[in-house]
Structure formats: C-alpha cells, structure tokens
CSV table of C-alpha atoms in Angstrom, one decimal:
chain,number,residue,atom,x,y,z
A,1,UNK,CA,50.3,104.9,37.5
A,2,UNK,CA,53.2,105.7,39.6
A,3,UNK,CA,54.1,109.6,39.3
A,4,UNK,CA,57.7,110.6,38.1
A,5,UNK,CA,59.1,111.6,41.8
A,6,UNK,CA,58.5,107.8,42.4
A,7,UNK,CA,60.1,106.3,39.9
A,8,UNK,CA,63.9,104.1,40.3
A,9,UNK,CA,65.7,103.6,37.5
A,10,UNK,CA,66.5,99.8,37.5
A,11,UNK,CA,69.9,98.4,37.8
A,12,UNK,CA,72.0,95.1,37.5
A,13,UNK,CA,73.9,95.5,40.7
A,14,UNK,CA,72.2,93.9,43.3
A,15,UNK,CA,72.9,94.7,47.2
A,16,UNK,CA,75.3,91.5,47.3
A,17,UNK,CA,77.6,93.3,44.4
A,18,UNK,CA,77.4,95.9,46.6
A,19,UNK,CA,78.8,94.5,49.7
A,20,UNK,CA,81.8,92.5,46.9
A,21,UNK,CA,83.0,96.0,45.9
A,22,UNK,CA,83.3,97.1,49.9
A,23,UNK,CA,85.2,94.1,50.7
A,24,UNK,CA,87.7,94.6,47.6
A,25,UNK,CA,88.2,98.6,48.9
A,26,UNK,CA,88.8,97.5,52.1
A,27,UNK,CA,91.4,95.1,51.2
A,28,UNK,CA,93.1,97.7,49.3
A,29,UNK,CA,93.7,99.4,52.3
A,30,UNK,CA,95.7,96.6,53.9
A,31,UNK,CA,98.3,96.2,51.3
A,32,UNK,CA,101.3,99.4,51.5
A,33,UNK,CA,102.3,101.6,49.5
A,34,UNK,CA,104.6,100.7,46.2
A,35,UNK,CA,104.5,96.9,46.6
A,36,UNK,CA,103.6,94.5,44.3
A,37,UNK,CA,101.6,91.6,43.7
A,38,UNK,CA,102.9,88.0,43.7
A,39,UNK,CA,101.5,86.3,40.5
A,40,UNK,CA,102.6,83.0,39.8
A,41,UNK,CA,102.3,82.7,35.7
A,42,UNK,CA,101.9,79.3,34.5
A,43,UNK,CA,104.2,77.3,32.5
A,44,UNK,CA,103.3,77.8,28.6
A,45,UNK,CA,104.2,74.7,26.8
A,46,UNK,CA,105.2,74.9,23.0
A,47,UNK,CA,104.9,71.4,21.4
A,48,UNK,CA,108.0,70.2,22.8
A,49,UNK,CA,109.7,72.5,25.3
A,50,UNK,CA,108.2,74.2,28.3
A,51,UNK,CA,109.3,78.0,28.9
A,52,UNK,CA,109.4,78.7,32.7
A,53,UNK,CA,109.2,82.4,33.8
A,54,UNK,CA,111.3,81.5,36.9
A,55,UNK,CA,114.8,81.6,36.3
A,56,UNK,CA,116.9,78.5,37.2
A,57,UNK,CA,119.1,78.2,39.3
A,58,UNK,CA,122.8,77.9,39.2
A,59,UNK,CA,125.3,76.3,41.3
A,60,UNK,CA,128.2,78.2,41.7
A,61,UNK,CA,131.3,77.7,40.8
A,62,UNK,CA,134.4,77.8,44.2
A,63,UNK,CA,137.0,75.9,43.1
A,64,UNK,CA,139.3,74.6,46.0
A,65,UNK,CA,142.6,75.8,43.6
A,66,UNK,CA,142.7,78.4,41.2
A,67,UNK,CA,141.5,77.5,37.8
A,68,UNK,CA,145.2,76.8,35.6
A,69,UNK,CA,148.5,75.0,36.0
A,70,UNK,CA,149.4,74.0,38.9
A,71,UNK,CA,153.3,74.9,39.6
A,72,UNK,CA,153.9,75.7,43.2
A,73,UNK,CA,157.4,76.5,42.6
A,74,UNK,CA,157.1,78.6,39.8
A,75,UNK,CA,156.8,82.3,41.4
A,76,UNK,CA,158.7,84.2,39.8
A,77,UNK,CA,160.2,84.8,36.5
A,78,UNK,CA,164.2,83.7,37.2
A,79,UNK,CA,162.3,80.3,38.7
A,80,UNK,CA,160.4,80.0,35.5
A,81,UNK,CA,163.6,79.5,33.6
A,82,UNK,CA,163.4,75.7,35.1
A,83,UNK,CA,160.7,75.3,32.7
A,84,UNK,CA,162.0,76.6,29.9
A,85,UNK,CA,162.8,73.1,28.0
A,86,UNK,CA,160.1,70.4,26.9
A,87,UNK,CA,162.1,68.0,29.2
A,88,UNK,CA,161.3,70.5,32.4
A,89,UNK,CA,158.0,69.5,31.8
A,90,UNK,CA,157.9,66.4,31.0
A,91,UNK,CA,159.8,65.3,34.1
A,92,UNK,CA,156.7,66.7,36.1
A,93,UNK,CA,154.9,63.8,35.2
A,94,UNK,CA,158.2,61.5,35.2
A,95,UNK,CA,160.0,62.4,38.1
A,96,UNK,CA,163.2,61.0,38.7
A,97,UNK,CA,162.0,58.5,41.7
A,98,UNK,CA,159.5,57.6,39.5
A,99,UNK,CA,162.4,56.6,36.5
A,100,UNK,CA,164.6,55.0,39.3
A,101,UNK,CA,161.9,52.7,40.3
A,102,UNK,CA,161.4,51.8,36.5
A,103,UNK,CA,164.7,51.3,35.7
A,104,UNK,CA,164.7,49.1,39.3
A,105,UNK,CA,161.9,47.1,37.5
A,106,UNK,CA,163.9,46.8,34.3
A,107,UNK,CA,166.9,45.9,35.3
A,108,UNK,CA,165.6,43.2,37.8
A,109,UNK,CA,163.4,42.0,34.9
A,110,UNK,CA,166.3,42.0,32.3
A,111,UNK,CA,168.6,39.7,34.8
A,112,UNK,CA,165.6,37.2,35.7
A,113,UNK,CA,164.7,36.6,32.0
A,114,UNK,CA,167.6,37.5,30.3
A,115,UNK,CA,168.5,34.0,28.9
A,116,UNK,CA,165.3,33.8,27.0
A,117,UNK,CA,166.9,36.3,24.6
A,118,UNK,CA,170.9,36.2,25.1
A,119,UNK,CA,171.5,37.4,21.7
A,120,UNK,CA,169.8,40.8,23.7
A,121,UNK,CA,171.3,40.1,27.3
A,122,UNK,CA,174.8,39.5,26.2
A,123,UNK,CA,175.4,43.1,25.6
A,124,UNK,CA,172.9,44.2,28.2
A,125,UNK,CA,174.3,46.4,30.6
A,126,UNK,CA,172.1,48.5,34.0
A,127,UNK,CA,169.7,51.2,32.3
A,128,UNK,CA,170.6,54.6,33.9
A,129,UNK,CA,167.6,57.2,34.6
A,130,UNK,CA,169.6,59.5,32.2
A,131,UNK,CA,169.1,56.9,29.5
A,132,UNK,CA,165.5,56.3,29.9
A,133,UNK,CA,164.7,59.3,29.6
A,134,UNK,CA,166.6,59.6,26.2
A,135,UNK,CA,164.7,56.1,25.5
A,136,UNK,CA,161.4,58.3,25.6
A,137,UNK,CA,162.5,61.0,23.4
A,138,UNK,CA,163.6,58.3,21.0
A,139,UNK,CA,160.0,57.0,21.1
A,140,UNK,CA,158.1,60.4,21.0
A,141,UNK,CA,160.5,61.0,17.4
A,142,UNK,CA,159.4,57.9,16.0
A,143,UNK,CA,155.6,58.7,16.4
A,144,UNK,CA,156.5,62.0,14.5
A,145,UNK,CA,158.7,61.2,12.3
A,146,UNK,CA,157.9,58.5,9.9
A,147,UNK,CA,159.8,55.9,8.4
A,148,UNK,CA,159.2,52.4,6.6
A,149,UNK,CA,160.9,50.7,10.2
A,150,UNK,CA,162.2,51.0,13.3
A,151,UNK,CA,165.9,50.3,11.9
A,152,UNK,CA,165.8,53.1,9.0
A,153,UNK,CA,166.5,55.3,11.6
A,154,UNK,CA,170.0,54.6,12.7
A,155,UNK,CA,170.1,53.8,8.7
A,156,UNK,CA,173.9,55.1,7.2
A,157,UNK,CA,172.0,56.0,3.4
A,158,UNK,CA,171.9,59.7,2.4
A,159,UNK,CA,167.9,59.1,2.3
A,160,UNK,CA,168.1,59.0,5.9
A,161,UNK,CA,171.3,60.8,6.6
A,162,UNK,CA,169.4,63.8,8.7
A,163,UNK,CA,167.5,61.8,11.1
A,164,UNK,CA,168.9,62.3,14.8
A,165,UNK,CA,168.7,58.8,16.5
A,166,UNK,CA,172.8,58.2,16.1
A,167,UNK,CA,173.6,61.1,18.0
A,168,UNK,CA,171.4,59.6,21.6
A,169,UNK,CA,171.1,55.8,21.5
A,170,UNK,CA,172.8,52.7,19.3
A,171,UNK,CA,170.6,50.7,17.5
A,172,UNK,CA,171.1,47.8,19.5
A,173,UNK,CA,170.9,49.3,23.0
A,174,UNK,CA,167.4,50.8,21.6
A,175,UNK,CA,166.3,47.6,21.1
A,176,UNK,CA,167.6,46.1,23.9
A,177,UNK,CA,165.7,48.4,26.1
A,178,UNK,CA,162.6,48.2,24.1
A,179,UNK,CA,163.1,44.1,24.8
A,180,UNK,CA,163.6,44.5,28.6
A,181,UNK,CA,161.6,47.7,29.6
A,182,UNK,CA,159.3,46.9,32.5
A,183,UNK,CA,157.7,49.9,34.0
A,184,UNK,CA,155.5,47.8,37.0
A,185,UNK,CA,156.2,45.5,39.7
A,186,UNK,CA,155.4,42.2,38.7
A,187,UNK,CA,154.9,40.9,42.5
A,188,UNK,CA,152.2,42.7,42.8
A,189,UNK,CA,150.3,42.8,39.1
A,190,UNK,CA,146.6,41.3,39.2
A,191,UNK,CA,146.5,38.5,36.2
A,192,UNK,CA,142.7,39.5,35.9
A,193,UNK,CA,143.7,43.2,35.1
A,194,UNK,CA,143.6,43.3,31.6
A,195,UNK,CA,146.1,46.8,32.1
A,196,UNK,CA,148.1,44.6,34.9
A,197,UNK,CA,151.3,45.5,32.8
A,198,UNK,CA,151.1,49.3,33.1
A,199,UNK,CA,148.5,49.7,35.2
A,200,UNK,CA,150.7,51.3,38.0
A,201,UNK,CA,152.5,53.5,35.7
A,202,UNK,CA,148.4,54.9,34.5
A,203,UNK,CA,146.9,55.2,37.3
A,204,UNK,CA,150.9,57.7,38.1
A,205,UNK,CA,149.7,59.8,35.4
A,206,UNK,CA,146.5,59.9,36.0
A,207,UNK,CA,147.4,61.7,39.3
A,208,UNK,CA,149.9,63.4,37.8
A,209,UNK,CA,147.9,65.4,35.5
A,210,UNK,CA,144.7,65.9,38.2
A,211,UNK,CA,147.8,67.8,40.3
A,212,UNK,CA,149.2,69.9,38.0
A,213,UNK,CA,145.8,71.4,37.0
A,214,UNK,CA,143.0,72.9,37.6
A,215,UNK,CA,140.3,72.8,35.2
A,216,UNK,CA,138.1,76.1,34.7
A,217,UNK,CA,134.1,75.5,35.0
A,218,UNK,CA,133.2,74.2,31.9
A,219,UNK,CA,135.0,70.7,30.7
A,220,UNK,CA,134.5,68.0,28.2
A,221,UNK,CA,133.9,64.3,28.4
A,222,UNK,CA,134.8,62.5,24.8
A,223,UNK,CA,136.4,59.7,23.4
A,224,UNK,CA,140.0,59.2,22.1
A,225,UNK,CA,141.9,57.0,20.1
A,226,UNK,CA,145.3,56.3,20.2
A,227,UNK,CA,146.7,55.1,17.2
A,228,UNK,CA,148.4,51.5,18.2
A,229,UNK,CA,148.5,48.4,16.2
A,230,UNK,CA,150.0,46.3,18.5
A,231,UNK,CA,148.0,42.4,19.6
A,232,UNK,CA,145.8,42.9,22.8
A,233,UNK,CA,142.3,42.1,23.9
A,234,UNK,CA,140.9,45.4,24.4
A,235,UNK,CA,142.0,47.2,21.2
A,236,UNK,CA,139.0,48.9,19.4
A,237,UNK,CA,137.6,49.6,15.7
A,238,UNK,CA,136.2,52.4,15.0
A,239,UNK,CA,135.4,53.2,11.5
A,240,UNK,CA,134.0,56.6,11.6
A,241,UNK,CA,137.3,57.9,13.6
A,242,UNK,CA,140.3,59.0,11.4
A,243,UNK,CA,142.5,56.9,14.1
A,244,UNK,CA,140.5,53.7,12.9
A,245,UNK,CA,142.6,51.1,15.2
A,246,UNK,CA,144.1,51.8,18.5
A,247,UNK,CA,143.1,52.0,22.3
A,248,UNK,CA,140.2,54.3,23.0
A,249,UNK,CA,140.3,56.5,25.8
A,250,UNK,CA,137.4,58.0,27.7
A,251,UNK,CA,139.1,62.2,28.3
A,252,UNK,CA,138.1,64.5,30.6
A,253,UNK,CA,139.2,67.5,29.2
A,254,UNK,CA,139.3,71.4,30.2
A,255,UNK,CA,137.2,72.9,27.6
A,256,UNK,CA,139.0,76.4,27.8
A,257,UNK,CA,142.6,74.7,27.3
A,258,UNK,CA,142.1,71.3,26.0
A,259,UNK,CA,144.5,70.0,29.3
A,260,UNK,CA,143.7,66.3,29.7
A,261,UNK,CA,142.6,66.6,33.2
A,262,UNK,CA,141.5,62.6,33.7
A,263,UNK,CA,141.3,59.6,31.5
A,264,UNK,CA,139.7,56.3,31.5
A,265,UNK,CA,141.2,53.5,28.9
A,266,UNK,CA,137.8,51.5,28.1
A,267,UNK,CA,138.5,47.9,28.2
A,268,UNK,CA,135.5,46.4,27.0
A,269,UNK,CA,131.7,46.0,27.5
A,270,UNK,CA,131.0,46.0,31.5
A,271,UNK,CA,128.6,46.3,33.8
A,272,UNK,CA,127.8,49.8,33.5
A,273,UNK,CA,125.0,49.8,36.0
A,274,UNK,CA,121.2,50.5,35.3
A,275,UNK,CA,121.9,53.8,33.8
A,276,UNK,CA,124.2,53.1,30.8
A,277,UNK,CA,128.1,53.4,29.7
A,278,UNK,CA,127.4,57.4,28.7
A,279,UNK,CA,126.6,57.7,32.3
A,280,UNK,CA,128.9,55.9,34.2
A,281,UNK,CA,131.7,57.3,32.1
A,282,UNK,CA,130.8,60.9,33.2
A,283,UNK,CA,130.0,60.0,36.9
A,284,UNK,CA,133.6,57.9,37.2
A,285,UNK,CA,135.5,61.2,35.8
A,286,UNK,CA,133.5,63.5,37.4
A,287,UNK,CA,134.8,62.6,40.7
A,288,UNK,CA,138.2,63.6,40.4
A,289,UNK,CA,137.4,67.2,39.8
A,290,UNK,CA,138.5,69.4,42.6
A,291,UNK,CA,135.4,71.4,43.5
C-alpha cells in the first residue's frame, strides 16, 4: 500500500484539456483592448414572420426639386398676388397657347361640319380664348350645382332666379360650344386609341401637374372614379364605390397633400405582363417621379 506522500488526487482534466485552455489564453492576448466580438445571431422565426437583428436598409430620399409646388415665378409676396384668384391657377394647367390651339381646333371643326347641325352653325360665330375659359367655369358650376337639366340654369322662374349662368354665357352659345368643342387635332388622332378624342389634351395635363409639383417621400397609388354617365366603351361599374358609374382612374397621389401628381385612365383588361395589373399600374406611375 502506497504511503500518503505518494498519493495524486485524481482529476477529469487530462493533459489535452490542458493544452485547450493555453491555446484559448493565448488567443486572448491577440485581440486589443475594449473591442468586441462579432456574433452573428440567427434569425428567430415566429410562425409567420422572421425578426432580423440587422437593421434594414433604407434608400434615401434626394429629390432632384424641392418637395412642394412648383412656381418659379412666385418669389416674393407682391408676385404672389398673381395667384391670388382660382383662375391664376387654373390657367397654369391651361395656358393661353394651350386655349388658342383649342379654340384653333374648334373653330376649324365647327366650319368643316357645321351643316350637319345648322340649326347650331347659323348663329355660330369664332370662340375667343376669353370665352373658353368662361365655357369651363360654366362646366365646373354645373358639376356643383345641381339642377334637373342643363337648360334650368339660364331658367327665368324665381325657383332658379339666383343661379349665375345669365350673367357669362347665353343659353344658346353654351350649347353651341358644347356642340362644336374639339380640344385635339383630328389629323393626327389614332382610330385604335380608345382616348384618340382627348388624348392630347391628357397626356397636357398629365405633364402639367408632374411640373408644378414635387411630391414628398411617401405617395399613394389608388383608384378613382369620376362620376360620368355619358355612352363609351371603357366606362366602369363598380358597386362597392359611392361613384358607382364613371371612368376610373389609376392616381398617383402625394400622401402628405393629396396633389394628384400622375394619373392613368384604365381602359380595360390588357396585357399587364407576367406580374399582374397591381403591378404594372405602380411601375407605369412610378416612373414619372422625379428622384
């Protein structure tokens, strides 16, 4: 039997744990002082959505313009005074060579076809820019202020005494305007376009209203109607809308504002490509954002 002096307490740790525990001081010694170690954590995954511990990234936002109207002109406030009318602004997006062409267009149109209708042309005289443009107000007041017909307006009962449309246009000019208006070029209007009629004067306003704003960094893509009855091929019914009949619109709008920015008039099923209408829709008005 082996006398105390001789006797080793046994251990677990074998020489090869031994030489482990030199190898992890001697790393130690390597790394500097107040640094920290690089652990990548792994993705934990709740049932349906994956929480990453990197942050994502963001594009950022540079705008060519700064975000807001658009008004070169405007710089101070005496040249702000221009705009002080709702007609200042709406001659922005019809400018007066815009209206002369129109009323080019019109009055060429009224001349070629105006024995078709001579109970109309006989008392047809030139339309003057000044008078278009009381034409549209006429037109913007009838879509607010509503009446069983066109005609009650210029209507000579009490019931209709306060309504305004005597003091700008006759009744009969009115109509003969509405009768001969023509705001394209027909030499030059595709037949396969269902919008061939007022496709020029869209795609004006279109880049009218992508010039005389900016949008901010958020926007919206939605759907509009526009309440029209009238007899074309691409008119839409949608029950669920409170404007159940009427031409739907595809609006990019800025979500800060609510400024139409761009708009697409949807004119039926199409070849939307392999990725869907939803899609297309946003790519198409996407584009004319100003980055």
């Amino acid at each position: 039997m082996d006398s105390d002096s001789d006797y080793q307490p046994e251990t677990d740790v074998d020489s090869s744990d031994d030489e482990v525990w030199e190898l992890i001081d001697s790393s130690d010694e390597n790394i500097p002082p107040n640094s920290t170690l690089n652990v990548t954590q792994p993705n934990v995954n709740y049932g349906y959505d994956v929480l990453d511990t990197m942050p994502e990234a963001t594009a950022s936002f540079l705008p060519e313009r700064v975000p807001g109207i658009q008004l070169d002109k405007v710089r101070t406030r005496d040249s702000a005074k221009q705009f002080f009318r709702a007609i200042d602004f709406f001659k922005l997006y019809f400018t007066m060579d815009t209206v002369l062409q129109i009323c080019q267009y019109t009055n060429t149109y009224a001349t070629e076809h105006g024995l078709q209708k001579p109970s109309v042309f006989q008392s047809w005289y030139e339309l003057s820019p000044d008078e278009f443009y009381r034409f549209c107000g006429l037109i913007m007041y009838a879509g607010i202020v509503q009446v069983p017909n066109i005609e009650r307006f210029w209507s000579t009962k009490s019931l209709y005494n306060g309504l305004w449309a005597r003091a700008f246009m006759s009744r009969d000019r009115f109509k003969a305007i509405m009768c001969f208006i023509k705001v394209s070029n027909p030499l030059t209007e595709d037949p396969n376009d269902k919008l061939c009629k007022v496709r020029m004067l869209t795609t004006y306003i279109r880049m009218k209203c992508i010039k005389l704003y900016q949008p901010h960094q958020n926007v919206s893509i939605d759907e509009r109607m526009v309440r029209n009855k009238g007899k074309y091929a691409f008119r839409q019914y949608i029950r669920d809308k409170p404007t159940k009949w009427g031409m739907k619109l595809w609006i990019l709008a800025d979500s800060l504002s609510g400024y139409t920015y761009d708009f697409d008039i949807y004119l039926g099923k199409q070849d939307n490509g392999p990725f869907g209408l939803a899609y297309g829709v946003v790519m198409k008005l996407t584009k004319s954002i100003s980055r």
